[in-house]
Coordinates of N, CA and C in Angstrom, one line a residue:
Chain A
A1 N 127.0 28.6 39.6 CA 127.5 29.2 38.5 C 127.4 30.7 38.9
Q2 N 128.4 31.5 38.3 CA 128.1 32.7 39.1 C 127.1 33.6 37.9
K3 N 126.7 34.7 38.2 CA 125.7 35.7 37.6 C 125.8 36.7 37.9
V4 N 125.4 38.1 37.0 CA 125.7 39.3 37.3 C 123.9 39.6 36.9
T5 N 122.8 40.1 37.8 CA 122.3 40.8 37.6 C 122.5 42.7 37.4
Q6 N 121.8 43.1 36.0 CA 121.3 44.7 36.0 C 120.3 44.7 35.9
A7 N 119.6 45.2 36.8 CA 118.0 45.4 36.7 C 117.6 46.5 35.9
Q8 N 118.1 47.3 36.2 CA 117.7 48.6 35.5 C 118.2 48.6 33.8
T9 N 117.5 48.1 32.9 CA 117.5 48.4 31.8 C 117.5 49.6 31.0
E10 N 116.9 50.4 31.5 CA 117.3 51.7 30.9 C 117.6 53.0 31.4
I11 N 118.0 53.9 31.9 CA 117.7 54.9 32.6 C 118.2 56.3 31.7
S12 N 117.0 57.0 32.1 CA 117.2 58.2 31.4 C 117.1 59.6 32.3
V13 N 118.3 60.3 32.0 CA 118.4 61.6 33.3 C 119.0 62.7 32.4
V14 N 118.9 63.7 33.1 CA 119.1 65.3 32.6 C 120.5 65.4 33.2
E15 N 121.4 65.6 32.0 CA 122.6 66.6 32.4 C 122.6 67.4 33.4
K16 N 123.5 66.9 34.5 CA 123.9 67.1 35.9 C 123.3 66.6 36.8
E17 N 122.6 65.7 36.3 CA 121.7 64.9 37.3 C 122.9 63.8 38.0
D18 N 122.7 63.3 39.0 CA 123.9 62.0 39.3 C 122.8 60.9 38.8
V19 N 123.3 59.8 38.9 CA 123.0 58.5 38.4 C 123.2 57.2 38.7
T20 N 122.9 56.4 39.6 CA 123.7 55.0 39.9 C 123.1 54.2 39.1
L21 N 123.7 53.4 38.5 CA 124.1 52.0 38.1 C 124.0 50.5 38.7
D22 N 122.9 50.1 39.2 CA 123.3 48.7 40.2 C 123.5 47.5 39.8
C23 N 124.5 46.6 40.3 CA 125.0 45.7 39.7 C 124.9 44.6 40.6
V24 N 123.9 43.3 40.7 CA 124.3 42.4 41.6 C 124.8 41.1 41.5
Y25 N 125.5 40.1 42.0 CA 126.0 39.1 41.2 C 125.8 38.1 42.2
E26 N 126.1 36.9 41.8 CA 125.9 35.5 42.6 C 127.0 34.9 41.8
T27 N 127.8 34.0 43.1 CA 129.5 33.3 42.9 C 129.3 32.6 44.2
R28 N 130.4 31.8 43.9 CA 130.5 30.8 44.6 C 131.8 31.0 44.9
D29 N 132.3 31.9 44.1 CA 134.0 31.9 44.4 C 134.4 32.5 45.9
T30 N 135.5 31.9 46.2 CA 136.0 32.5 47.8 C 136.4 34.3 46.9
T31 N 136.9 33.8 46.3 CA 137.8 35.3 45.5 C 137.7 35.6 43.9
Y32 N 137.1 36.7 44.0 CA 136.4 37.0 42.0 C 137.0 38.4 42.1
Y33 N 136.3 38.9 40.8 CA 137.0 40.1 40.3 C 135.8 40.8 39.7
L34 N 135.5 42.0 40.0 CA 134.3 42.7 39.4 C 134.6 43.5 38.6
F35 N 134.2 43.6 37.2 CA 134.0 44.6 36.6 C 133.4 45.7 36.1
W36 N 133.2 46.9 35.7 CA 132.6 48.1 35.3 C 133.1 47.9 33.2
Y37 N 132.6 47.8 32.7 CA 132.9 48.4 30.9 C 131.8 49.0 29.8
K38 N 132.1 50.3 29.8 CA 131.2 51.1 29.0 C 131.2 50.8 27.4
Q39 N 130.3 50.6 27.0 CA 129.7 50.7 25.3 C 129.1 52.0 24.9
P40 N 130.5 52.6 23.9 CA 129.2 54.0 23.7 C 128.9 53.9 22.4
P41 N 127.8 54.1 21.8 CA 127.1 54.1 20.5 C 127.9 53.9 19.3
S42 N 129.3 54.3 19.9 CA 130.2 53.7 18.5 C 130.8 51.8 18.8
G43 N 130.5 51.3 19.7 CA 130.0 50.0 19.9 C 131.4 49.5 20.9
E44 N 132.2 50.1 20.8 CA 133.8 49.2 21.3 C 133.8 49.2 23.1
L45 N 133.7 48.2 23.3 CA 134.1 47.8 25.1 C 135.1 48.8 25.8
V46 N 135.0 49.6 26.6 CA 135.8 50.3 27.3 C 135.8 50.0 28.9
F47 N 136.6 48.9 29.0 CA 137.0 48.9 30.5 C 137.3 50.0 31.7
L48 N 136.5 50.2 32.5 CA 136.4 51.4 33.4 C 137.3 51.0 34.5
I49 N 136.9 49.7 35.5 CA 137.3 49.5 36.6 C 137.1 47.8 36.9
R50 N 138.6 47.8 37.7 CA 138.4 46.3 38.1 C 137.9 46.4 39.8
R51 N 137.9 45.9 40.6 CA 137.6 45.2 41.7 C 138.0 43.6 42.3
N52 N 138.7 43.3 43.4 CA 139.3 42.1 43.9 C 137.9 42.4 44.6
S53 N 137.5 40.7 45.2 CA 137.0 40.5 45.9 C 136.5 40.5 47.8
F54 N 138.9 41.1 47.7 CA 139.2 41.2 49.3 C 139.2 42.3 49.5
D55 N 138.8 43.1 48.4 CA 139.2 44.9 48.9 C 138.0 45.3 48.7
E56 N 137.2 45.5 50.1 CA 135.7 46.5 49.6 C 136.3 47.7 49.9
Q57 N 136.9 48.2 49.7 CA 137.3 49.9 49.7 C 137.1 50.6 48.6
N58 N 135.8 51.4 48.3 CA 135.1 51.9 47.5 C 136.1 53.0 46.4
E59 N 136.0 53.4 45.3 CA 137.1 54.1 44.5 C 136.5 55.1 43.6
I60 N 137.3 56.2 43.5 CA 136.3 57.2 43.1 C 137.3 57.7 42.0
S61 N 137.1 57.9 40.7 CA 138.0 58.3 40.0 C 137.1 59.8 39.3
G62 N 137.2 60.6 39.1 CA 136.7 62.0 38.9 C 135.2 62.0 39.2
R63 N 134.6 62.2 38.4 CA 133.4 61.8 38.2 C 132.4 60.5 38.6
Y64 N 132.9 59.8 38.5 CA 132.6 58.2 38.7 C 133.3 57.6 40.4
S65 N 132.4 56.8 40.7 CA 132.3 56.5 41.7 C 132.0 55.1 42.1
W66 N 132.6 54.1 42.6 CA 132.4 52.7 42.2 C 131.8 52.2 44.3
N67 N 130.6 51.3 44.2 CA 130.7 51.1 46.0 C 130.3 49.6 45.8
F68 N 130.8 49.0 46.3 CA 131.2 47.7 46.3 C 131.1 46.7 47.7
Q69 N 129.9 46.2 48.0 CA 129.2 45.8 49.4 C 129.1 44.2 49.3
K70 N 130.3 43.2 49.6 CA 129.9 42.4 49.8 C 129.4 41.7 50.4
S71 N 128.5 42.0 51.3 CA 127.6 42.0 52.5 C 126.2 41.5 51.1
T72 N 126.1 42.5 50.6 CA 124.8 42.4 49.3 C 125.0 42.1 48.8
S73 N 126.1 41.6 48.1 CA 126.6 41.3 46.7 C 126.6 42.0 45.6
S74 N 126.9 43.4 45.9 CA 126.6 44.8 44.8 C 127.9 45.1 44.4
F75 N 128.0 45.8 43.4 CA 128.9 46.6 43.3 C 128.6 47.8 42.3
N76 N 127.8 48.8 42.7 CA 127.1 49.7 42.3 C 127.8 51.0 41.5
F77 N 127.4 51.5 40.6 CA 128.4 52.5 39.9 C 127.5 53.7 39.9
T78 N 127.8 54.6 40.6 CA 127.6 56.3 40.0 C 128.2 57.5 39.5
I79 N 127.5 57.6 38.4 CA 128.2 58.9 37.6 C 127.9 60.5 38.4
T80 N 128.4 61.2 39.2 CA 128.0 62.3 39.4 C 128.5 63.6 38.2
A81 N 127.0 64.2 38.1 CA 127.1 65.5 37.9 C 127.0 64.9 35.9
S82 N 126.4 64.0 35.2 CA 126.3 63.5 34.8 C 126.2 64.3 33.4
Q83 N 126.7 64.1 32.2 CA 127.1 64.7 31.1 C 126.6 63.9 30.0
V84 N 126.4 64.7 28.7 CA 126.2 63.9 27.8 C 126.6 62.7 27.1
V85 N 128.1 63.1 27.0 CA 128.9 62.0 26.6 C 129.3 60.7 27.2
D86 N 128.2 60.7 28.4 CA 128.2 59.3 29.1 C 127.0 58.4 28.7
S87 N 126.2 59.2 27.7 CA 125.7 58.1 26.9 C 126.0 57.0 27.0
A88 N 125.6 55.6 27.1 CA 126.3 54.8 26.9 C 125.5 53.4 27.5
V89 N 126.1 52.4 27.1 CA 125.6 51.0 27.8 C 126.8 50.7 28.7
Y90 N 126.0 50.5 30.0 CA 127.1 50.0 30.7 C 127.4 48.5 31.0
F91 N 127.8 48.0 31.6 CA 127.6 46.8 31.9 C 128.9 46.0 32.8
C92 N 128.4 45.7 33.5 CA 129.2 44.7 35.1 C 129.5 43.1 34.8
A93 N 130.5 43.0 35.2 CA 130.8 41.7 34.6 C 131.4 41.1 36.2
H94 N 131.7 39.6 36.3 CA 132.5 39.0 37.0 C 133.2 37.9 36.6
G95 N 134.5 37.9 37.4 CA 135.6 37.1 36.9 C 135.7 36.4 37.7
S96 N 136.0 34.9 37.7 CA 136.5 33.9 38.8 C 137.4 34.1 38.8
S97 N 138.4 33.7 40.1 CA 139.9 33.6 40.5 C 140.8 32.5 39.5
N98 N 140.3 31.6 38.8 CA 140.5 30.4 38.4 C 140.5 30.8 36.5
T99 N 140.1 31.7 36.2 CA 139.9 31.6 34.9 C 139.6 33.2 34.9
G100 N 140.0 33.5 33.9 CA 139.8 34.7 33.0 C 138.0 35.4 32.5
K101 N 137.7 34.4 32.2 CA 136.5 34.8 31.5 C 136.1 35.4 32.3
L102 N 134.8 36.5 31.6 CA 134.0 37.4 32.3 C 132.5 37.0 31.7
I103 N 131.7 36.7 33.0 CA 130.4 36.5 32.9 C 129.8 38.3 32.8
F104 N 129.3 38.3 32.0 CA 128.7 39.6 31.8 C 127.1 40.1 32.9
G105 N 126.6 41.3 32.9 CA 125.4 41.2 33.1 C 124.4 41.7 31.7
Q106 N 123.4 41.9 31.8 CA 122.8 42.2 30.4 C 123.1 43.9 30.0
G107 N 123.5 44.4 30.9 CA 123.8 45.8 30.2 C 122.6 47.0 31.0
T108 N 122.7 48.4 31.3 CA 122.3 49.1 31.4 C 122.6 50.5 30.3
T109 N 121.6 50.4 29.5 CA 121.4 51.8 28.7 C 121.3 52.9 29.5
L110 N 122.2 53.9 29.7 CA 122.1 55.3 29.8 C 122.6 56.4 29.4
Q111 N 120.9 57.3 29.0 CA 120.5 58.1 28.2 C 120.7 59.5 29.2
V112 N 122.0 59.9 28.7 CA 121.6 61.7 29.3 C 120.8 62.5 28.5
K113 N 120.4 63.5 29.0 CA 119.8 64.7 28.1 C 120.0 65.9 28.5
P114 N 120.8 66.9 27.1 CA 121.2 68.0 27.2 C 120.1 68.5 28.2
Chain B
G1 N 148.8 45.9 15.5 CA 148.1 47.6 15.7 C 148.1 47.5 17.4
A2 N 147.5 48.6 17.4 CA 147.6 49.3 18.9 C 146.2 48.3 19.5
G3 N 145.1 48.1 19.1 CA 144.1 47.6 19.9 C 143.7 46.1 19.0
V4 N 142.6 45.5 19.8 CA 142.1 44.1 19.3 C 141.3 44.5 17.4
S5 N 142.3 43.9 16.5 CA 141.2 44.3 15.6 C 140.5 43.2 14.9
Q6 N 139.1 43.6 14.2 CA 138.0 42.0 13.9 C 137.8 42.5 12.5
S7 N 137.5 41.6 11.6 CA 137.0 41.7 10.5 C 136.4 40.8 9.9
P8 N 135.4 40.6 8.9 CA 135.1 42.4 8.9 C 134.0 42.9 9.5
S9 N 133.9 44.1 9.5 CA 133.4 44.7 10.7 C 131.8 44.6 10.1
N10 N 131.5 44.3 9.2 CA 130.0 43.9 8.7 C 130.0 42.7 7.8
K11 N 129.1 42.0 7.5 CA 128.9 41.0 7.4 C 127.8 40.4 7.0
V12 N 126.9 40.3 6.1 CA 125.8 39.9 5.8 C 125.9 38.2 4.8
T13 N 124.9 37.8 5.2 CA 125.1 36.3 4.5 C 123.5 35.6 4.4
E14 N 123.7 34.7 3.4 CA 122.2 33.9 3.2 C 122.5 32.7 4.2
K15 N 121.2 32.4 4.4 CA 121.3 31.7 5.2 C 121.6 30.1 4.8
G16 N 121.9 29.0 5.5 CA 122.8 28.3 5.0 C 124.1 28.4 4.5
K17 N 124.6 29.3 4.6 CA 126.1 29.5 3.9 C 126.5 29.6 5.4
D18 N 128.0 29.6 4.9 CA 129.3 29.6 6.3 C 129.8 30.7 6.1
V19 N 130.3 31.2 7.1 CA 131.1 32.4 7.4 C 132.4 32.0 8.6
E20 N 133.0 33.1 8.4 CA 134.4 33.6 9.1 C 134.8 34.5 9.5
L21 N 134.6 34.4 10.8 CA 135.1 36.2 11.5 C 136.6 35.8 11.8
R22 N 137.4 37.0 11.8 CA 139.1 37.1 12.1 C 139.0 37.7 12.9
C23 N 140.1 37.6 14.0 CA 140.2 38.6 14.9 C 141.9 38.2 15.2
D24 N 142.3 39.5 15.0 CA 143.7 40.0 15.5 C 144.0 40.5 16.6
P25 N 144.8 39.5 17.8 CA 144.7 40.5 19.3 C 145.8 41.1 19.3
I26 N 146.0 42.1 20.4 CA 146.6 42.7 20.5 C 148.1 41.8 21.1
S27 N 149.4 42.5 20.2 CA 150.5 41.9 20.0 C 151.1 41.6 21.5
G28 N 151.3 40.2 22.0 CA 151.7 39.7 23.0 C 151.2 39.3 24.0
H29 N 149.4 39.6 23.9 CA 148.2 38.8 24.7 C 148.2 37.3 23.9
T30 N 148.4 36.7 25.3 CA 148.3 35.2 24.9 C 147.1 34.7 25.5
A31 N 145.6 35.2 25.9 CA 144.7 34.9 26.2 C 143.7 35.6 25.0
L32 N 142.7 34.6 24.4 CA 141.7 35.3 23.2 C 140.4 34.5 23.8
Y33 N 139.4 35.5 23.8 CA 137.9 35.4 24.0 C 137.1 35.7 22.9
W34 N 136.1 34.8 22.6 CA 135.2 35.2 21.6 C 133.8 35.4 22.4
Y35 N 133.0 36.3 22.4 CA 131.6 36.6 23.0 C 130.4 36.5 21.4
R36 N 129.4 37.1 22.2 CA 128.0 37.5 21.3 C 127.5 38.4 22.0
Q37 N 127.1 39.2 21.2 CA 126.0 40.4 21.4 C 124.7 40.1 20.9
S38 N 123.7 39.7 20.8 CA 122.3 40.0 20.7 C 121.9 41.3 20.9
L39 N 121.4 41.6 19.9 CA 120.6 42.8 19.7 C 119.8 42.8 21.5
G40 N 120.2 44.0 22.3 CA 119.5 44.6 23.1 C 120.2 43.3 24.5
Q41 N 120.8 42.8 24.2 CA 121.3 41.8 25.1 C 122.6 41.9 25.6
G42 N 122.6 41.1 26.3 CA 124.4 41.4 27.1 C 124.9 40.5 26.3
L43 N 126.7 40.3 26.9 CA 127.4 39.7 26.0 C 127.3 38.1 26.5
E44 N 127.3 37.2 25.8 CA 127.5 35.7 25.8 C 128.6 35.3 25.2
F45 N 129.5 34.8 26.6 CA 130.6 34.1 26.1 C 130.2 33.0 25.5
L46 N 131.7 32.2 24.5 CA 131.5 31.5 23.2 C 132.8 30.7 23.6
I47 N 133.5 31.1 23.8 CA 135.1 30.4 23.6 C 136.0 31.0 24.4
Y48 N 137.3 30.5 24.6 CA 138.4 31.0 24.7 C 139.5 30.3 24.5
F49 N 140.9 30.7 23.8 CA 141.9 30.2 23.6 C 143.0 30.7 25.0
Q50 N 144.3 29.6 25.3 CA 145.4 30.3 25.9 C 146.4 30.0 24.6
G51 N 147.1 30.5 24.5 CA 148.1 30.1 23.1 C 146.9 29.4 22.1
N52 N 147.4 28.5 21.8 CA 146.5 27.8 20.4 C 145.5 26.8 21.0
S53 N 145.1 26.7 22.4 CA 144.5 25.3 22.8 C 143.2 26.6 22.9
A54 N 142.0 25.6 23.4 CA 140.7 26.1 23.8 C 140.4 25.5 25.1
P55 N 140.8 26.0 26.1 CA 140.3 25.2 27.8 C 138.7 25.0 27.9
D56 N 138.5 26.2 27.2 CA 136.8 26.5 27.5 C 136.1 26.8 26.3
K57 N 135.4 25.8 26.0 CA 134.6 26.0 24.7 C 132.8 25.6 25.0
S58 N 132.9 25.8 26.2 CA 131.5 25.8 26.8 C 130.7 27.0 26.7
G59 N 130.6 27.8 25.5 CA 129.9 28.8 24.8 C 129.4 28.6 24.1
L60 N 129.9 28.1 22.9 CA 129.7 27.4 21.9 C 128.1 26.8 21.7
P61 N 127.3 27.8 20.6 CA 125.9 27.5 21.0 C 125.1 26.0 20.4
S62 N 126.0 25.6 18.9 CA 125.8 24.2 18.4 C 127.2 23.6 17.8
D63 N 127.5 22.4 17.3 CA 128.3 22.4 16.6 C 128.6 23.1 15.4
R64 N 127.5 23.9 14.8 CA 127.7 24.6 14.1 C 129.1 25.5 14.2
F65 N 129.0 26.0 15.0 CA 130.4 26.8 15.6 C 131.3 26.1 16.1
S66 N 132.6 26.8 15.5 CA 134.4 25.9 15.8 C 134.8 27.5 15.9
A67 N 136.0 27.6 16.1 CA 136.8 28.2 16.5 C 138.5 27.6 16.7
E68 N 139.2 28.0 15.3 CA 140.2 27.9 15.9 C 141.5 29.2 16.1
R69 N 143.1 28.9 16.4 CA 144.1 29.8 16.8 C 144.9 29.4 16.3
T70 N 145.9 30.0 15.4 CA 147.1 29.5 15.4 C 148.4 30.7 15.3
G71 N 149.2 30.1 15.7 CA 151.0 31.1 16.1 C 150.2 31.6 16.8
G72 N 149.6 31.1 18.3 CA 149.4 32.2 19.2 C 148.9 33.8 18.9
S73 N 148.2 33.5 17.9 CA 148.0 35.3 17.5 C 146.6 35.0 16.7
V74 N 146.2 35.2 15.5 CA 144.8 35.4 14.8 C 144.3 34.5 14.8
S75 N 142.8 34.8 15.4 CA 141.9 33.6 15.7 C 140.8 33.4 14.9
T76 N 140.1 32.3 14.1 CA 139.1 32.3 13.3 C 137.8 31.8 13.7
L77 N 136.6 32.7 13.9 CA 135.7 31.8 14.1 C 134.7 31.5 13.7
T78 N 134.2 30.3 12.9 CA 133.3 29.7 11.4 C 132.2 29.7 12.2
I79 N 131.0 29.6 11.5 CA 129.7 29.3 11.6 C 129.2 28.6 10.6
Q80 N 129.4 27.4 10.7 CA 128.5 26.7 9.4 C 126.9 26.8 9.2
R81 N 126.6 26.3 8.0 CA 125.5 26.6 7.6 C 124.3 27.2 8.3
T82 N 124.7 28.7 8.2 CA 124.4 30.2 9.3 C 122.5 30.3 9.1
Q83 N 121.9 30.1 10.6 CA 120.8 30.3 10.5 C 120.1 32.1 11.3
Q84 N 119.3 32.1 11.0 CA 118.6 34.0 11.1 C 118.9 34.2 12.5
E85 N 118.9 33.1 13.7 CA 119.2 33.4 14.9 C 120.6 33.6 15.0
D86 N 121.4 33.4 14.3 CA 123.3 33.4 14.5 C 123.3 34.9 14.4
S87 N 122.2 35.6 13.7 CA 122.1 37.5 13.6 C 122.5 37.9 14.7
A88 N 124.4 38.8 15.3 CA 124.3 38.9 16.5 C 126.0 39.8 16.1
V89 N 126.4 40.5 16.8 CA 127.6 40.9 16.9 C 128.5 40.2 17.9
Y90 N 129.5 39.7 17.1 CA 130.3 38.6 17.4 C 131.9 39.5 17.9
L91 N 132.0 39.4 19.4 CA 133.4 40.6 19.7 C 134.4 39.5 20.5
C92 N 135.5 39.7 19.6 CA 136.6 39.2 20.1 C 137.3 40.1 21.6
A93 N 138.0 39.1 22.3 CA 139.0 40.3 23.1 C 140.2 39.6 23.6
S94 N 140.9 40.0 24.2 CA 142.1 39.3 24.7 C 142.8 40.1 25.3
S95 N 143.7 39.1 26.4 CA 144.1 40.1 27.4 C 145.9 39.5 27.6
L96 N 146.4 39.8 28.4 CA 147.8 39.8 28.4 C 148.3 38.2 28.5
A97 N 147.1 37.4 29.9 CA 147.3 36.2 29.8 C 145.7 35.9 30.6
H98 N 145.7 34.4 30.8 CA 144.7 34.0 31.2 C 144.6 33.6 32.8
K99 N 144.5 35.2 33.1 CA 145.2 35.1 34.8 C 143.7 35.9 35.4
R100 N 143.6 35.6 36.4 CA 142.4 36.5 37.2 C 142.8 37.9 37.3
G101 N 141.5 38.4 37.2 CA 141.8 39.4 37.0 C 141.7 40.6 36.0
T102 N 142.7 39.8 35.1 CA 142.7 40.6 33.7 C 141.9 41.3 33.3
P103 N 142.0 42.5 32.9 CA 141.1 42.8 32.2 C 141.0 42.6 30.7
L104 N 139.9 42.4 30.2 CA 139.8 41.8 28.9 C 139.9 43.0 27.7
H105 N 140.4 43.2 26.9 CA 140.5 44.4 25.7 C 139.7 43.6 24.4
F106 N 138.3 44.6 24.9 CA 137.8 44.7 22.9 C 138.2 45.2 22.2
G107 N 137.7 44.4 20.7 CA 137.7 44.5 19.8 C 136.5 45.7 19.3
N108 N 135.7 46.0 18.0 CA 134.9 46.6 17.6 C 133.6 45.4 17.2
G109 N 134.5 44.3 16.9 CA 133.2 43.3 16.5 C 132.8 43.1 14.8
T110 N 132.3 42.3 15.2 CA 131.4 41.8 13.5 C 130.5 41.9 13.5
R111 N 129.4 42.5 13.0 CA 128.0 42.4 12.8 C 127.7 41.7 11.8
L112 N 127.2 40.4 12.1 CA 126.7 39.5 11.3 C 125.1 39.2 11.2
T113 N 124.3 39.5 10.1 CA 123.2 39.6 9.4 C 123.0 38.2 8.7
V114 N 122.2 37.5 8.9 CA 121.5 36.4 8.2 C 120.2 36.4 7.4
T115 N 120.4 36.5 6.1 CA 119.1 36.8 5.9 C 118.6 35.5 5.4

């Protein structure tokens, strides 16, 4: 069965610091998908990124970057120069190749202080 | 509407009562999912629909929980004889198709409190 582990329950940083959110997954699928979602205090989950298991190219989008390493089953998320608006709960999720169902990690609460 | 709509946004009920939670997915989205988020916990999968059928109900916690979808659109999650441990935020999501890698679009959820 698939499993997603986000070992960091809470992280607190000061604005402008860089922060990395860890995500480790377990899967028996040969093809799968990994996701990151953001849940701000308003509660709605916002899709951030999707990666395919066959594409290990890292991705950068503005202050956000993602490091996918199949060898260590990790899909880590880095926020550069964090801002107060980045404060939220961040979820990592695994999607199988034969189902659209996502299995989520427990989430990491990020607090960015001014 | 533009996004996934859930109603009510908040529901307080007494233990033992039945509740119905509604989800209106994004127009044209054929796949619909229900998740539960307990306080401080991650998202727990409950059930998903492809059209009106539910191929995967594996996450429903007990036979007190049921869901249906009609017309390939609106879905209702029903909890019978509610218990305090049912208190949680119930999230609905939809996607264009039950296809691999398709991102889910979530609603704001229904916060259920069982007293």
